[in-house]
Amino acid sequence: MGLPYQVGAETLRRNPQQWAAYDSEGHCVVLAGPGSGKTKVLTLKLARLVAEEVAPPRGVACLTYNNECVKELVRRLGDLGVRNTGRIFVGTVHSFCLRAIVLPYGRLAGLRLPEKLEIASAAQATEVFGEALRSTVGTDEKEESWRKVCATHRRTVLDRHSSDWLGLDPRPAKVIERYESLLRDRGLIDFEDMVLLGLHLVEAHPWVRKILRARFPVLVVDEYQDLGLPLHRLVLSLCFGTEPGCRLFAVGDYDQSIYSFTGAEPDLLVKLASDDRVERIQLKLNYRSGSRIVEASEIALGEQRGYEAANGDGGSIEFYRCKEGLRHQADVVCKTLIPKVLENGAARNLGEIAVLYRDKSLGDVAAQAASAAGLDFVRSDANAPYRCTPFTTWLEQAAAWCAGGWRNGVPSLGELLSAWKAFNGTLGSDTAMLTTRRALVRFLFANRDTTLVLRAWLERLHDSCLRPTFERESLTAEDARHFKGILALCGAGRAFDGWSVARFGDQLGSPSHLNLMTLHSAKGLEFDVVFMMGLDQGIIPGYREMTPLSKKEPRRLFYVGLTRARNEVHLLCSGWRDSPYGRKDDGPSEFLMEVFNSTRPAQ
């Protein structure tokens, strides 16, 4: 028996394309369809790189799109015995740029950054932008419209000395410059700053590139299609410059690009994969979904990609028209269909079921129905009780450890301590870090109790560990706000009133909790059974998405939802939707109808 990753790698030999990706030695781009095992290949490759190819103290950086993706990668790597330590960075592009580039090298390179730098909260960013807009353009402007224009300009025109920066209308550039100046005056940066400043440092300073290449000789990028132009230029600078560069291992799928509103440009993945310096590998076997689901997904996509189900025939797609509206759809799912799929074995447990929808307002409807049906659930959308961040994920992991994870090492104590070290980044001595780590260990061992009330657990954690960190570390200001919000939810009559520490730990994902999430949040995940609700024209595609071009991304979003399922997909519509102007009888989603007309009649 070998190491866990070696045992896992042997299973890749049955698929020549998977093995070729695992065994690649130079720059490699893996174009991976849904269910093709791309996360398995990526994590096994990462484990091999750390164990065999990159000698300490050098390491590997693995970048992905959002914190949900990070959580899944860290979980999978943990199963292989790989921990998120100093040698391996697993995080978002934003966190990599901030922690590996801007913080250590920004002031050395002459950037105007205060010693104690804070990340602007959404409220702070909104306030500062409003001030910048009023002082630059005037008071009679629509702030929301200007914010969208400036955000697009900021992330797409990266060369500020070019004529494109001022363009035909210089006002957006002037607003952006004033906004950034005001942020600096307050000792703040925002999320776009993290990537833009990181890119500037890498492109402008050869010594920064040299340090990063020495520290991370291999750069792994997941979900490349969603990461946008700044990341693409960062990759080009680090991996394909005139000097010897990082080795690149990138994974992506053009058809699953669903974040154009944040600057995603899937054509950049196509461009990268066509580069002669890169080995291109395509994964076409779907190990997740039954053949009927795979066939239906290509119909939904409107493109023939030649994907095949690895496990032969199987899978089912069911259609339901709930004429009384969204609440009717949610009630049918929670009161009738979920008990049915649990009883017939289509879903092994509640945690293997997902209810997917397009936006947070539909999530409210689903959450109300689940509560009324007595179903425990984990919710991932903008109306969830709290955001998924590295800190809130760590908090859930600490709770899970105290609630019994200490018995089997899931999560591991080492993983908790490694993340804790990152939160305490300004401690200047090994002695101070050791003291902080010991305080956390003492807390964790003293609070191993599944029945402990969450509020008491949080208060003890704050008093023994978090308070000094929040007071000392300026970059944890947002984390402190999240912690305060979670603690407030434990109050009388609030969402977490009476919760135990075990129940909070279950928010990481539990066999006893239903998954409620947006289609965006579901990307990268898989379930035995998927319910997709709100599939009405005007919702998906949206009522503003009327042209063939504007329908491309919602079509891909629908495709992502379909391909999350292993065994069954249940598609629900009403044929109408509510709007600010009353009921709109626009019929079921055209995407649903294309699948319906190609499969079988509705029930």
C-alpha positions as a printed Julia matrix, in Angstrom:
603×3 Matrix{Float64}:
   0.0    0.0     0.0
   1.29   3.45   -0.94
   0.38   6.89    0.29
  -3.28   7.91   -0.15
  -2.58   9.95   -3.29
  -0.62   7.08   -4.82
  -3.48   4.68   -4.22
  -5.92   7.17   -5.71
  -3.68   7.8    -8.71
  -3.75   4.14   -9.7
  -7.46   4.51  -10.48
  -6.6    7.16  -13.09
  -4.74   4.62  -15.24
  -8.07   3.32  -16.54
  -8.62   6.69  -18.25
  -5.69   7.63  -20.53
  -6.59  11.33  -20.53
  -6.8   11.52  -16.73
  -3.46   9.72  -16.42
  -1.86  12.01  -19.0
  -2.92  15.05  -16.95
  -1.64  13.47  -13.73
   1.65  12.5   -15.38
   2.23  15.78  -17.27
   5.61  17.41  -16.78
   5.35  20.82  -18.46
   2.63  23.46  -18.79
  -0.7   21.65  -18.98
  -4.28  22.79  -19.53
  -7.05  20.3   -18.8
 -10.39  21.0   -20.47
 -12.77  19.08  -18.26
 -16.48  18.55  -18.8
 -18.92  18.05  -15.9
 -18.34  14.93  -13.83
 -15.12  14.13  -15.67
 -13.11  13.79  -12.47
 -11.26  17.08  -12.86
 -11.21  17.84   -9.12
  -9.94  14.33   -8.42
  -7.2   14.75  -11.03
  -6.31  18.21   -9.75
  -6.04  17.2    -6.1
  -4.08  14.03   -6.87
  -1.74  16.06   -9.07
  -1.34  18.64   -6.3
  -0.57  15.92   -3.74
   2.04  14.41   -6.06
   3.68  17.76   -6.72
   4.06  18.46   -3.02
   5.26  14.94   -2.17
   7.55  14.17   -5.11
   8.41  17.13   -7.3
   8.69  20.33   -5.24
  11.28  20.03   -2.48
  10.9   21.95    0.81
  10.9   24.79    1.61
   9.47  25.57   -1.84
   5.79  24.92   -2.41
   2.79  25.02   -4.71
   0.08  27.67   -5.06
  -3.43  26.53   -6.0
  -5.83  29.31   -6.98
  -9.55  29.06   -7.57
 -12.58  31.3    -7.92
 -14.44  31.51   -4.61
 -14.4   30.33   -1.01
 -16.88  27.5    -1.7
 -14.4   26.09   -4.23
 -11.58  26.52   -1.7
 -13.56  24.65    0.93
 -14.14  21.7    -1.42
 -10.5   21.57   -2.54
  -9.22  21.67    1.05
 -11.64  18.88    2.01
 -10.51  16.69   -0.88
  -6.83  17.36   -0.19
  -7.39  16.54    3.47
  -8.75  13.14    2.44
  -5.4   12.6     0.68
  -3.45  13.62    3.77
  -2.43  17.0     2.3
  -2.81  19.94    4.67
  -3.06  23.64    3.79
   0.3   24.55    5.33
   3.0   27.09    4.6
   4.29  25.02    1.67
   0.96  24.77   -0.06
  -1.35  27.7    -0.63
  -4.96  26.89   -1.48
  -7.16  29.94   -1.8
  -8.87  32.46   -4.02
  -7.0   34.66   -6.46
  -7.84  37.62   -4.19
  -6.34  36.03   -1.08
  -3.23  34.92   -3.0
  -2.61  38.4    -4.37
  -3.14  39.98   -0.96
  -1.21  37.56    1.25
   1.51  36.34   -1.11
   2.16  39.56   -3.05
   0.67  42.83   -1.77
   1.28  42.49    1.97
   4.88  41.23    1.85
   6.11  43.34   -1.1
   3.72  46.25   -1.67
   5.36  48.84    0.57
   8.85  47.66   -0.44
   7.89  48.38   -4.05
   6.68  51.87   -3.17
   2.91  51.34   -3.11
   0.99  53.8    -0.99
  -0.14  51.38    1.69
  -0.46  51.96    5.46
   1.25  49.64    7.9
  -2.12  48.51    9.23
  -4.17  47.72    6.17
  -7.86  46.86    6.35
 -10.17  45.37    3.76
 -13.11  47.65    3.12
 -16.5   46.27    4.08
 -19.31  46.51    1.56
 -20.75  49.46    3.5
 -17.39  51.26    3.58
 -16.82  50.7    -0.13
 -20.28  52.02   -0.95
 -19.78  55.12    1.2
 -16.36  55.89   -0.3
 -17.57  55.34   -3.86
 -20.48  57.69   -3.29
 -18.11  60.38   -2.04
 -15.81  59.86   -5.02
 -18.71  60.08   -7.46
 -20.12  63.27   -5.92
 -16.77  65.03   -5.81
 -15.84  64.02   -9.37
 -19.01  63.95  -11.44
 -21.77  65.55   -9.37
 -24.68  64.87   -7.07
 -27.37  64.14   -9.65
 -25.96  60.85  -10.89
 -27.37  57.36  -10.35
 -24.82  55.74   -8.07
 -25.69  52.12   -8.87
 -25.29  52.64  -12.62
 -21.98  54.4   -12.14
 -20.75  51.64   -9.84
 -21.35  49.02  -12.55
 -19.67  51.14  -15.23
 -16.63  51.82  -13.06
 -16.32  48.19  -11.91
 -16.25  46.97  -15.52
 -13.77  49.67  -16.57
 -11.52  48.95  -13.61
 -11.2   45.22  -14.21
 -10.95  45.32  -18.02
  -8.69  48.32  -18.74
  -5.6   47.29  -16.82
  -3.02  49.59  -18.43
  -3.71  52.96  -16.93
  -1.09  54.72  -19.02
  -2.82  53.67  -22.23
  -5.29  55.83  -24.15
  -8.04  53.31  -23.31
  -7.93  54.29  -19.64
  -9.35  57.77  -20.22
 -11.1   56.74  -23.45
 -13.79  58.84  -25.07
 -15.34  59.58  -21.67
 -12.68  60.14  -18.98
 -15.2   60.38  -16.12
 -15.19  56.66  -15.09
 -11.39  56.71  -14.85
 -11.47  59.89  -12.76
 -14.09  58.42  -10.42
 -12.02  55.24   -9.99
  -8.84  57.18   -9.25
 -10.62  59.35   -6.68
 -12.27  56.29   -5.12
  -8.95  54.48   -4.73
  -7.31  57.59   -3.3
 -10.06  57.96   -0.7
  -9.71  54.28    0.24
  -5.99  54.75    0.85
  -6.66  57.85    2.96
  -8.72  55.6     5.22
  -6.16  52.78    5.27
  -8.38  50.53    3.15
  -8.27  48.4     0.03
 -11.2   46.64   -1.61
 -11.39  43.22   -3.26
 -10.56  44.5    -6.75
  -7.51  46.26   -5.29
  -6.09  42.95   -4.11
  -5.81  41.53   -7.63
  -5.01  44.78   -9.43
  -2.24  45.72   -7.0
  -0.88  42.17   -7.07
  -0.84  42.18  -10.87
   0.89  45.58  -10.91
   3.63  44.34   -8.59
   4.23  41.2   -10.65
   4.27  42.96  -14.01
   6.3   46.0   -12.92
   8.97  44.39  -10.72
  11.2   41.52  -11.89
  12.34  40.89   -8.31
   8.74  40.2    -7.23
   8.38  37.64  -10.03
  11.69  36.05   -9.05
  10.61  35.68   -5.41
   7.24  34.19   -6.31
   8.79  31.74   -8.77
  11.27  30.66   -6.11
   8.57  30.17   -3.52
   5.98  28.59   -5.83
   7.68  26.87   -8.8
   4.33  25.35   -9.73
   1.1   27.33  -10.14
  -2.18  25.36  -10.17
  -5.34  27.16  -11.32
  -8.83  25.7   -10.96
 -11.93  27.07  -12.74
  -9.75  29.07  -15.11
 -12.74  30.13  -17.2
 -14.14  32.21  -14.33
 -11.05  34.12  -13.25
 -10.86  37.0   -15.73
  -8.22  39.14  -17.41
  -6.13  40.14  -14.33
  -5.54  36.48  -13.41
  -4.75  35.63  -17.04
  -2.1   38.34  -17.18
  -0.73  37.22  -13.81
  -0.35  33.69  -15.24
   1.35  35.01  -18.39
   3.82  37.04  -16.32
   4.7   34.24  -13.89
   4.67  31.31  -16.3
   5.4   32.6   -19.8
   7.71  35.57  -19.37
  11.22  35.98  -20.76
  12.77  34.62  -17.54
  12.39  30.96  -16.43
   8.89  30.83  -15.0
   6.47  28.84  -12.9
   5.11  25.62  -14.29
   1.36  25.88  -14.93
  -1.32  23.27  -14.37
  -4.73  24.73  -15.19
  -8.2   23.19  -15.27
 -11.37  24.68  -16.7
 -14.47  24.32  -18.86
 -15.71  27.03  -21.22
 -19.27  25.72  -20.92
 -19.33  26.28  -17.16
 -18.35  29.96  -17.26
 -21.13  31.7   -15.32
 -19.49  34.77  -13.77
 -19.35  37.38  -16.53
 -20.76  39.92  -14.05
 -17.47  39.71  -12.12
 -15.28  39.92  -15.21
 -14.98  36.27  -16.27
 -13.82  35.84  -19.87
 -14.02  32.17  -20.91
 -12.3   32.92  -24.22
  -9.08  33.39  -22.23
  -9.18  29.67  -21.37
  -9.57  28.82  -25.06
  -6.67  31.1   -25.91
  -4.45  29.55  -23.24
  -5.3   26.0   -24.33
  -4.33  26.8   -27.92
  -0.87  28.07  -26.91
   1.86  25.91  -28.47
   3.8   25.95  -25.19
   0.97  24.15  -23.39
  -0.07  20.5   -23.41
  -3.83  20.37  -23.94
  -5.81  17.46  -22.51
  -9.57  17.0   -22.77
 -11.65  14.9   -20.37
 -14.91  13.71  -21.93
 -16.08  10.78  -19.81
 -18.7   11.77  -17.23
 -18.33   9.61  -14.1
 -21.04  11.42  -12.19
 -24.29  11.44  -14.11
 -26.4    8.76  -15.72
 -26.57   8.71  -19.52
 -30.02  10.33  -19.7
 -28.78  13.28  -17.66
 -25.66  13.61  -19.83
 -27.75  13.57  -23.01
 -30.21  16.09  -21.61
 -27.4   18.4   -20.53
 -26.05  18.63  -24.08
 -29.56  19.47  -25.29
 -29.74  22.19  -22.63
 -26.32  23.53  -23.64
 -27.32  23.67  -27.29
 -23.91  22.29  -28.27
 -22.7   18.79  -29.03
 -19.53  18.17  -27.02
 -19.36  14.4   -27.37
 -19.54  13.71  -23.62
 -20.35  10.16  -22.59
 -21.57   8.6   -19.36
 -18.84   6.33  -18.04
 -21.3    4.09  -16.22
 -23.65   3.33  -19.11
 -27.41   3.78  -19.04
 -29.17   5.36  -16.11
 -30.28   8.59  -14.58
 -33.69  10.17  -14.85
 -35.21  13.59  -15.46
 -38.66  14.42  -14.14
 -40.81  17.48  -14.91
 -43.43  19.15  -12.71
 -45.71  22.08  -13.44
 -46.89  23.58  -10.15
 -49.55  26.01  -11.26
 -49.87  27.92   -7.98
 -46.41  29.46   -8.17
 -43.03  29.29   -6.48
 -44.36  28.41   -3.03
 -46.23  25.52   -4.58
 -43.0   24.34   -6.23
 -41.07  24.5    -2.96
 -43.81  22.7    -1.04
 -43.93  19.9    -3.61
 -40.17  19.48   -3.31
 -39.99  19.53    0.48
 -43.19  17.72    1.44
 -43.59  15.2    -1.37
 -40.53  14.64   -3.51
 -37.74  14.66   -0.93
 -39.41  11.98    1.24
 -39.97   9.97   -1.95
 -36.32   9.98   -3.13
 -35.14   9.13    0.38
 -37.56   6.22    0.57
 -36.74   4.78   -2.87
 -32.98   5.12   -2.34
 -32.32   7.59   -5.16
 -30.66   9.75   -2.49
 -28.61   8.06    0.2
 -29.39  10.75    2.78
 -30.61  14.34    3.06
 -27.08  15.68    2.55
 -27.04  14.12   -0.92
 -29.98  16.27   -2.04
 -29.73  19.82   -3.37
 -32.45  22.34   -4.14
 -31.07  24.8    -6.7
 -32.45  28.18   -7.76
 -31.27  31.31   -9.5
 -31.28  33.95   -6.77
 -31.69  34.65   -3.08
 -35.39  35.54   -3.3
 -36.14  32.01   -4.51
 -33.89  30.78   -1.71
 -36.19  32.49    0.81
 -39.12  30.52   -0.59
 -37.18  27.24   -0.47
 -35.97  27.9     3.1
 -39.51  28.62    4.32
 -40.79  25.4     2.76
 -37.94  23.35    4.21
 -38.54  24.78    7.69
 -42.26  24.07    7.42
 -41.47  20.47    6.43
 -39.17  20.06    9.44
 -36.03  19.65    7.33
 -32.65  20.83    8.62
 -30.74  22.59    5.88
 -27.55  24.41    4.94
 -28.11  27.5     2.82
 -25.64  29.04    0.34
 -26.86  32.29   -1.17
 -26.79  36.03   -0.48
 -29.58  35.68    2.12
 -27.81  32.95    4.06
 -27.32  33.85    7.74
 -23.63  34.59    7.1
 -21.15  34.65    4.23
 -18.76  31.84    3.41
 -15.27  33.22    4.04
 -12.0   31.58    5.12
 -12.74  32.75    8.66
 -16.35  31.48    8.85
 -15.23  28.17    7.32
 -12.51  27.92    9.99
 -15.12  28.69   12.66
 -17.32  25.86   11.35
 -14.31  23.53   11.32
 -13.41  24.42   14.9
 -17.0   23.71   15.94
 -16.99  20.4    14.07
 -13.73  19.43   15.78
 -15.14  20.17   19.25
 -18.34  18.31   18.37
 -16.56  15.03   17.68
 -14.14  15.67   14.83
 -11.27  15.27   17.29
 -12.01  11.54   17.41
 -11.31  10.87   13.71
  -9.22  13.91   12.78
 -11.86  15.47   10.51
 -11.06  18.28   10.45
  -7.53  17.8    11.69
  -6.03  19.8    14.52
  -3.08  20.64   12.27
  -5.41  22.14    9.68
  -7.07  24.34   12.31
  -3.72  25.52   13.64
  -2.37  26.25   10.17
  -5.35  28.5     9.37
  -5.08  30.1    12.82
  -1.47  31.0    12.06
  -2.57  32.77    8.87
  -5.07  34.88   10.82
  -2.25  35.99   13.13
   0.13  37.08   10.43
   1.75  40.07   12.19
   3.1   38.18   15.19
   6.77  38.98   15.15
   8.31  36.04   16.97
   8.06  32.28   17.17
   7.42  32.61   20.9
   4.39  34.84   20.36
   2.99  32.5    17.7
   3.53  29.5    19.98
   1.63  31.26   22.79
  -1.28  32.0    20.45
  -1.38  28.43   19.16
  -1.31  27.03   22.68
  -4.26  29.23   23.65
  -6.29  27.79   20.76
  -5.31  24.2    21.58
  -6.29  24.68   25.23
  -9.65  26.09   24.17
 -10.37  23.28   21.72
  -9.55  20.48   24.16
 -11.47  22.14   27.0
 -14.62  22.48   24.88
 -15.04  19.02   23.35
 -18.77  18.74   23.94
 -21.43  18.07   21.3
 -24.21  19.48   23.5
 -22.49  22.78   24.32
 -24.71  25.75   23.43
 -23.28  27.6    20.44
 -23.53  31.03   22.04
 -21.48  29.93   25.06
 -18.92  28.25   22.82
 -18.51  31.38   20.69
 -18.18  33.63   23.75
 -15.48  31.38   25.24
 -13.61  31.27   21.93
 -13.73  35.04   21.68
 -12.51  35.64   25.21
  -9.69  33.08   25.08
  -8.45  33.43   21.48
 -10.22  35.77   19.12
 -10.28  39.04   21.06
  -6.49  39.65   20.97
  -6.33  38.6    17.32
  -9.12  40.97   16.32
  -7.48  43.82   18.26
  -4.01  43.22   16.83
  -4.61  42.11   13.23
  -6.06  44.88   11.06
  -6.86  42.44    8.23
  -9.29  40.6    10.51
 -11.65  43.59   10.79
 -14.1   41.97    8.38
 -13.74  38.64   10.22
 -14.6   40.42   13.48
 -17.77  41.79   11.86
 -18.73  38.31   10.67
 -18.13  36.88   14.14
 -20.26  39.59   15.73
 -23.04  38.84   13.26
 -22.96  35.09   13.99
 -23.0   35.76   17.73
 -26.01  38.05   17.27
 -27.83  35.23   15.45
 -27.65  33.24   18.69
 -29.93  35.73   20.42
 -33.47  34.99   21.52
 -35.75  34.4    18.56
 -32.91  34.62   16.02
 -31.79  32.0    13.49
 -29.3   30.21   15.79
 -31.22  30.51   19.04
 -30.69  27.3    21.01
 -28.25  25.8    18.52
 -25.56  23.45   19.77
 -21.95  23.62   18.66
 -22.55  20.35   16.8
 -25.34  21.84   14.73
 -23.15  24.78   13.78
 -20.35  22.41   12.79
 -22.82  20.66   10.51
 -22.91  23.82    8.36
 -19.76  22.45    6.73
 -22.02  19.82    5.21
 -23.82  16.99    6.93
 -25.7   13.84    5.9
 -28.63  15.14    7.94
 -28.91  18.56    6.28
 -30.58  19.44    2.98
 -28.57  21.72    0.68
 -30.26  24.94   -0.49
 -28.12  26.94   -2.89
 -28.02  29.12   -5.94
 -26.97  27.61   -9.23
 -23.78  29.65   -8.98
 -22.95  28.22   -5.55
 -23.57  24.66   -6.76
 -20.81  24.73   -9.36
 -18.1   22.22   -8.55
 -20.39  20.16   -6.3
 -22.35  16.96   -6.9
 -25.38  15.28   -5.34
 -27.41  12.11   -5.75
 -30.57  14.08   -6.5
 -31.03  17.67   -7.68
 -34.22  19.73   -7.63
 -34.2   22.86   -9.8
 -37.03  25.26   -9.02
 -38.09  28.58  -10.53
 -37.58  27.36  -14.1
 -39.92  29.91  -15.63
 -39.38  32.28  -18.52
 -38.34  35.65  -17.14
 -36.42  33.99  -14.29
 -34.06  31.84  -16.35
 -33.45  33.32  -18.8
 -34.24  36.58  -17.06
 -36.71  39.06  -18.48
 -33.82  41.29  -19.59
 -32.0   38.4   -21.27
 -33.82  38.5   -24.57
 -31.11  38.31  -27.25
 -29.25  35.15  -28.29
 -26.01  36.64  -26.92
 -27.52  37.57  -23.53
 -29.03  34.08  -23.18
 -25.67  32.31  -23.44
 -24.69  32.65  -19.81
 -28.1   31.74  -18.28
 -28.09  28.73  -20.6
 -24.71  27.71  -19.19
 -26.1   28.29  -15.7
 -29.0   25.91  -16.42
 -26.48  23.41  -17.79
 -24.4   23.64  -14.6
 -27.49  22.85  -12.52
 -28.44  19.79  -14.58
 -24.95  18.34  -14.39
 -24.73  18.4   -10.58
 -26.87  15.24  -10.32
 -25.75  11.63  -10.22
 -29.09   9.83  -10.28
 -32.08  12.12  -10.69
 -32.91  15.66  -11.77
 -36.33  17.12  -10.98
 -37.26  20.28  -12.92
 -40.06  22.48  -11.57
 -41.9   25.37  -13.15
 -45.24  27.16  -12.84
 -45.58  28.77  -16.26
 -45.77  32.23  -14.73
 -43.87  34.54  -12.42
 -44.47  37.51  -10.19
 -43.1   40.9   -11.23
 -43.32  44.48   -9.88
 -46.08  44.95  -12.47
 -48.1   41.89  -11.54
 -48.29  38.35  -12.81
 -46.44  37.55  -16.05
 -47.71  34.46  -17.89
 -44.61  33.9   -20.0
 -44.64  30.11  -19.69
 -41.94  27.7   -18.54
 -38.29  28.44  -19.23
 -37.35  27.89  -22.85
 -34.36  25.89  -21.6
 -36.64  23.54  -19.67
 -38.92  23.16  -22.7
 -36.03  22.2   -24.96
 -35.14  19.37  -22.59
 -38.8   18.46  -22.08
 -39.52  18.25  -25.81
 -36.49  16.01  -26.3
 -37.24  13.55  -23.51
 -40.77  12.75  -22.34
 -44.12  14.3   -21.39
 -44.58  16.18  -18.13
 -46.36  14.55  -15.21
